[in-house]
Each structure stands twice: as structure tokens, then as C-alpha cells.
XYZ file of C-alpha atoms in Angstrom:
337
model
C -1.059 -21.162 20.853
C -0.667 -19.054 17.707
C -0.595 -21.121 14.542
C 2.189 -20.717 12.008
C 1.301 -17.811 9.700
C 1.768 -20.007 6.682
C -0.480 -22.666 8.210
C -3.041 -19.914 8.600
C -2.336 -18.935 5.008
C -3.109 -22.450 3.808
C -6.464 -22.180 5.529
C -7.083 -18.822 3.900
C -6.285 -20.267 0.492
C -8.525 -23.246 1.073
C -11.421 -20.998 2.015
C -10.790 -18.147 -0.400
C -12.957 -19.696 -3.105
C -16.078 -19.194 -0.975
C -17.596 -16.060 0.435
C -20.024 -15.752 3.289
C -22.938 -16.631 1.027
C -21.238 -19.808 -0.224
C -20.506 -18.428 -3.683
C -17.494 -19.667 -5.608
C -16.645 -16.058 -6.589
C -13.798 -14.283 -4.750
C -15.008 -12.440 -1.676
C -14.245 -9.033 -3.170
C -15.807 -9.775 -6.542
C -14.910 -7.391 -9.354
C -18.598 -6.759 -9.932
C -19.441 -3.226 -8.742
C -21.962 -2.878 -5.948
C -25.559 -2.350 -7.014
C -25.998 1.177 -8.278
C -22.277 1.871 -8.591
C -21.405 4.487 -11.195
C -18.341 2.633 -12.431
C -18.356 2.102 -16.190
C -14.959 0.989 -17.539
C -15.919 1.407 -21.185
C -18.285 4.336 -20.887
C -18.584 7.924 -19.806
C -20.749 9.712 -17.334
C -21.606 13.295 -16.479
C -20.957 14.725 -13.026
C -23.625 17.132 -11.849
C -23.059 20.001 -9.455
C -19.271 20.142 -9.673
C -18.865 23.658 -11.054
C -16.413 25.671 -8.989
C -15.312 22.778 -6.790
C -11.737 22.328 -5.742
C -10.221 18.852 -5.842
C -7.082 18.670 -3.737
C -5.686 15.420 -5.143
C -5.950 13.555 -8.430
C -6.318 10.021 -7.138
C -8.346 6.941 -6.287
C -8.012 4.882 -3.147
C -8.718 1.641 -1.347
C -9.373 1.034 2.351
C -8.389 -2.268 3.905
C -9.440 -4.485 6.775
C -7.529 -4.316 10.027
C -7.994 -6.129 13.313
C -10.199 -3.226 14.433
C -12.016 -2.362 11.208
C -13.932 -4.348 8.577
C -13.855 -2.291 5.396
C -13.867 -4.775 2.513
C -16.852 -5.651 0.375
C -17.606 -9.222 1.423
C -19.912 -8.373 4.325
C -18.903 -9.782 7.719
C -15.173 -10.298 8.037
C -14.479 -13.976 7.364
C -10.728 -13.830 6.871
C -7.776 -12.575 8.910
C -6.725 -9.003 8.266
C -2.983 -9.690 8.442
C -0.369 -12.414 8.127
C 2.984 -11.972 9.907
C 5.836 -13.986 8.436
C 9.580 -13.827 7.808
C 9.046 -13.840 4.061
C 9.603 -11.472 1.132
C 8.132 -12.635 -2.220
C 10.099 -9.931 -4.062
C 13.590 -9.836 -2.529
C 13.564 -13.528 -1.570
C 11.251 -14.946 -4.217
C 10.916 -18.715 -4.123
C 12.520 -19.053 -0.696
C 10.119 -20.557 1.820
C 12.435 -19.917 4.765
C 15.002 -17.283 3.814
C 17.997 -17.530 6.135
C 18.275 -13.746 6.310
C 14.865 -12.139 6.502
C 13.010 -9.994 8.978
C 9.304 -10.339 9.769
C 6.803 -8.567 7.526
C 3.123 -7.850 8.062
C 1.156 -8.791 4.928
C -2.313 -7.459 4.099
C -4.687 -6.955 1.189
C -4.500 -10.110 -0.892
C -3.617 -12.901 1.534
C -2.884 -15.484 -1.180
C 0.783 -14.606 -0.829
C 3.568 -17.166 -0.833
C 7.238 -17.115 -1.839
C 6.288 -17.884 -5.471
C 3.175 -15.717 -5.784
C 2.455 -14.158 -9.174
C -0.154 -11.838 -10.660
C -2.340 -14.683 -11.927
C -2.639 -16.113 -8.402
C -3.498 -12.713 -6.964
C -6.068 -11.905 -9.659
C -7.866 -15.177 -8.881
C -7.905 -14.529 -5.136
C -9.934 -12.198 -2.895
C -8.691 -9.082 -1.175
C -9.395 -7.677 2.263
C -9.648 -4.184 0.737
C -12.644 -2.437 -0.834
C -11.257 -1.283 -4.196
C -13.405 -2.560 -7.049
C -11.068 -4.600 -9.261
C -8.090 -4.522 -6.892
C -6.221 -7.689 -5.864
C -2.858 -6.275 -4.785
C -0.623 -7.788 -2.127
C 1.249 -5.445 0.238
C 3.639 -5.873 3.122
C 5.479 -3.675 5.614
C 7.984 -4.390 8.406
C 6.321 -5.715 11.527
C 5.854 -2.978 14.134
C 6.333 -3.408 17.869
C 5.663 -1.253 20.927
C 7.763 -2.050 23.983
C 8.801 -5.246 22.189
C 5.232 -6.497 21.617
C 4.094 -6.829 17.969
C 1.299 -4.465 16.936
C -0.810 -4.266 13.770
C -2.044 -1.107 12.054
C -5.361 0.329 13.210
C -6.315 1.586 9.747
C -4.885 1.360 6.213
C -5.623 3.431 3.110
C -3.676 2.983 -0.141
C -3.912 5.712 -2.778
C -2.846 5.861 -6.424
C -2.048 9.479 -7.279
C -0.774 11.839 -9.940
C 2.512 12.193 -8.057
C 4.013 14.257 -5.245
C 3.476 17.997 -4.832
C 4.550 19.921 -7.917
C 4.443 16.847 -10.162
C 2.269 17.240 -13.259
C 2.208 14.727 -16.117
C -0.073 12.475 -18.104
C -0.109 9.203 -16.153
C 0.043 5.811 -17.887
C -1.116 2.539 -16.276
C 1.543 -0.066 -15.555
C 1.225 -3.834 -15.988
C -0.053 -6.486 -13.624
C 2.685 -8.196 -11.662
C 4.647 -4.979 -11.213
C 6.986 -5.247 -8.222
C 7.138 -1.976 -6.286
C 9.524 -1.231 -3.419
C 9.170 2.019 -1.469
C 12.122 2.594 0.818
C 14.155 -0.019 2.684
C 15.013 -0.880 6.264
C 18.620 0.299 5.893
C 17.709 3.829 4.752
C 18.787 6.885 6.728
C 16.424 9.362 8.336
C 17.247 11.802 5.523
C 16.410 9.137 2.938
C 13.039 8.471 4.557
C 12.273 12.204 4.728
C 12.344 12.297 0.912
C 9.462 9.827 0.618
C 7.635 9.661 3.958
C 6.636 11.292 7.225
C 5.033 10.658 10.619
C 2.438 12.654 12.548
C -0.220 12.499 15.272
C -3.374 14.608 15.139
C -2.417 18.146 14.116
C 1.267 17.794 14.933
C 3.720 18.670 12.122
C 4.754 15.874 9.752
C 8.314 14.844 10.520
C 10.819 12.129 9.641
C 10.685 10.646 13.145
C 7.735 9.922 15.406
C 6.797 12.489 18.059
C 7.613 11.795 21.677
C 3.900 11.329 22.363
C 0.589 11.545 20.512
C -2.096 13.934 21.770
C -4.906 12.113 23.614
C -7.460 10.583 21.251
C -5.165 10.624 18.190
C -3.360 7.867 16.294
C 0.171 7.751 14.986
C 0.074 8.043 11.171
C 2.759 7.297 8.608
C 2.537 8.362 4.956
C 4.871 6.828 2.397
C 5.165 7.656 -1.317
C 6.084 4.959 -3.826
C 8.117 5.290 -7.051
C 6.183 6.514 -10.087
C 8.409 6.803 -13.186
C 9.197 4.039 -15.692
C 10.998 3.478 -18.965
C 8.693 0.626 -20.016
C 5.246 0.194 -18.450
C 5.203 -3.484 -19.440
C 8.333 -4.251 -17.377
C 7.332 -5.684 -14.012
C 10.698 -6.299 -12.339
C 14.437 -5.725 -12.626
C 17.650 -7.176 -11.247
C 17.601 -4.763 -8.297
C 13.779 -4.902 -8.028
C 13.971 -1.096 -8.068
C 15.561 0.113 -11.296
C 12.459 -0.539 -13.434
C 10.351 1.987 -11.449
C 11.942 5.027 -9.817
C 11.082 8.336 -8.178
C 10.718 11.696 -9.875
C 13.198 14.472 -9.167
C 12.614 16.365 -5.931
C 14.030 19.504 -7.557
C 12.545 19.478 -11.077
C 9.332 17.623 -10.133
C 9.662 15.563 -13.319
C 10.504 11.983 -14.231
C 14.182 11.421 -15.112
C 15.170 11.198 -18.766
C 15.902 7.477 -18.543
C 12.484 6.775 -16.951
C 10.291 9.358 -18.688
C 6.875 7.686 -18.330
C 4.779 8.857 -15.393
C 2.765 6.049 -13.787
C 0.372 6.055 -10.802
C 2.156 6.759 -7.526
C 1.110 4.405 -4.704
C 0.822 6.161 -1.353
C 0.382 4.257 1.895
C -1.393 5.984 4.800
C -1.239 3.720 7.843
C -2.173 4.484 11.430
C -1.187 2.820 14.687
C -3.016 3.139 18.003
C -0.286 4.054 20.471
C -0.234 5.832 23.772
C 2.218 7.039 26.357
C 5.463 8.953 26.084
C 8.882 8.197 24.611
C 7.511 6.778 21.343
C 10.838 7.502 19.649
C 12.428 4.722 21.652
C 9.450 2.424 22.208
C 8.271 2.054 18.575
C 10.400 -0.258 16.459
C 10.186 -2.045 13.102
C 11.737 -5.359 12.071
C 14.782 -4.645 9.953
C 17.703 -6.008 7.958
C 21.364 -5.067 8.025
C 23.015 -3.832 4.804
C 24.478 -7.314 4.240
C 20.989 -8.853 4.338
C 21.224 -10.347 7.808
C 18.494 -9.734 10.344
C 19.363 -6.622 12.278
C 18.159 -4.967 15.465
C 14.682 -3.469 15.253
C 14.774 -0.229 13.301
C 13.727 3.309 14.183
C 10.672 4.934 12.608
C 12.574 6.049 9.512
C 13.319 2.424 8.598
C 9.648 2.047 7.621
C 9.116 0.805 4.048
C 6.456 -0.895 1.937
C 6.367 -3.509 -0.835
C 3.672 -4.291 -3.391
C 2.897 -6.836 -6.071
C 0.334 -5.186 -8.300
C -2.753 -7.062 -9.502
C -5.806 -5.247 -10.836
C -8.567 -5.782 -13.375
C -6.796 -4.230 -16.366
C -9.789 -2.434 -17.893
C -10.809 -0.953 -14.569
C -7.313 0.177 -13.717
C -6.982 1.932 -17.079
C -10.349 3.581 -16.542
C -9.500 4.775 -13.023
C -6.173 6.189 -14.162
C -7.857 8.075 -16.991
C -11.020 9.148 -15.187
C -9.627 9.914 -11.727
C -5.938 10.783 -12.076
C -5.701 12.262 -15.562
C -9.270 13.551 -15.262
C -8.430 15.577 -12.172
C -10.830 13.822 -9.808
C -10.441 12.679 -6.220
C -12.228 9.345 -6.461
C -13.403 6.770 -3.967
C -12.886 3.013 -4.117
C -15.689 2.452 -6.642
C -14.315 5.057 -9.045
C -17.006 7.559 -8.074
C -15.869 11.138 -8.113
C -14.981 13.826 -7.742
C -14.900 13.676 -3.977
C -15.545 17.284 -3.008
C -13.038 18.383 -0.425
C -13.868 22.041 0.171
């Protein structure tokens, strides 16, 4: 019998102070791996980069899934996901919200209805980003009515969408970030996300079927413009951090500060035909009540940001503003062609 996800969470919290070696440090310690080039307060030269082309100004983190162990604590000794009808942003402080659909949580598993940045910063992550302790959640996916977890997860922090060019400023720990919502239309989703399989075109809905040997992949852009980088929330949980203009490719006048844009790239292992009707995501109705499972364009993502402040500032400056496509340790540029 499956245990309650929050019972499992209590076990995670009880064990999170110890890693596989019995250390009291969090499993994904902020100490860089031996030989890592990361130097938050220093500079370094990059040899052999003349004439290279970097496609994206970004850094990224890869996260554990049921199929993959990507974090930095050695053998996987924690669950990759927690599924629960909770939302620490929209229903903060409510242990059992009366109107809430099921989310799949990953990254920092020390989540609870009252979670804050201090709790996250003191807890391990199932992702491999040096310094990162973020908590993320997405609507629970199902195929033919059976819940399914992602096969792989990569989260990027980027300059912004195509055509966007600005000096990017780090935001504060505890920032609440909502990207999309379950009640959005297909046209709404198309402004911030897309689906694809293999080499198929990126579209606002899933294809009827994925080519053999390929996974279904969703990409979702988060908001990336603020009026005050120290503000971590707002009454709507959205108005403090918004999207840039799709036409001018600039931040709006009332939110003029460009901040790192989170981008979620998540894949699902699916097979067979008629995916448009078989794939569903837990959803809410406009009035907040639990609704019927949503179509692919109802996909959305939430984040509570928690990151070693010095490292985050360094990665934003070195990778994003420095025009480098960095890896999870801050190494870069990653040569793409």
C-alpha cells in the first residue's frame, strides 16, 4: 500500500540531515565537487573559446527522476517525487485545501504548506546545481487515467525568450514564481510553452503519437521582469514578476528590471496513439474547485526560489550576462557548434 505523500515527506525530512556517508551536511552540499572551476568571488580565463558560438546565455540544473539519478549525493537515497494535493503558494498554510488538485513536487522535498526560503536553504535537493535548493511542482500527469512521473527534468535560468536582450539582475530568495495556470487556454499556453517528440514541430498540443524511441517533451518559460527584485510575492502571486512583451521583446515599463527566466524542460515516456486524448493533467476550475483533468495546454509550473546568494549572483553575471552557456557547476561556455 502506498504511504501518504506527507508521511513520506516526514521521513524525508527526518533523514535529510544525513547523506549516504553519514554526514550531517545536506546531501547536495553547496561545496563544489573537487576540481570544480566555480569561484563566486573570483575570475577565471577560458581557453580555446575564440570563434565559438553559444546559442543560449544560461545555466541549468538536472534533477532526479524515477528513472535517472542525477544529483550530487552519490546513490539515490531519497524519493525523486512527492505527489500531493497541496500548493504552498496559492494555498499557503493549508494542510488539506478543500479545493486543490494533485501536484507532483520535485527538487527540494522539504516542502510543506508553510515552507519558506530558510527551510529550503537548510535542506538538500535532488538536483545537481551547485548552490541550488529550489522547490518546484507541476500538475500530476496521467496516461489512460494512471499517474505517471517525468522521465527527465532540466531547469534552466536564461537571459529571456528569443529576441530579448537586457542586463539581468538576480532576484531574492523566497521568490514565488508561477508559470501558467490550469485554466489557461491553448492560445495562452502557446505564448509560454510547447510540446514535441523527437524532431516533430513544437506545438501547443501534444502530437497524436511520438515516433518510436522518442519521449514527449514540454518546454515552459517562466516570468522574468520585476519592479523590485527584493519583492518575493504579491497579492495575486503573479503581479510581482511578469513576462516581457511578445511584440517589443522588452520588459514592461511598470516592471522594467530583467531577471533570470526559469525554463522547465520535462520529458515523459509515452507510447501508442491518440496522445491528445490519453494524456491529462490534474486541474482546477476557474472558481478554484477541482476540475476534470486538463488537456496538454493546461500544463503549468510553480517555484519557490532558494539559492546560495553569492553563487546565484555569480552565475547570473558569469553565465547569463557574460554570454555563456554554463553547466550545473557554473563551468562554461558549453560549446554548442
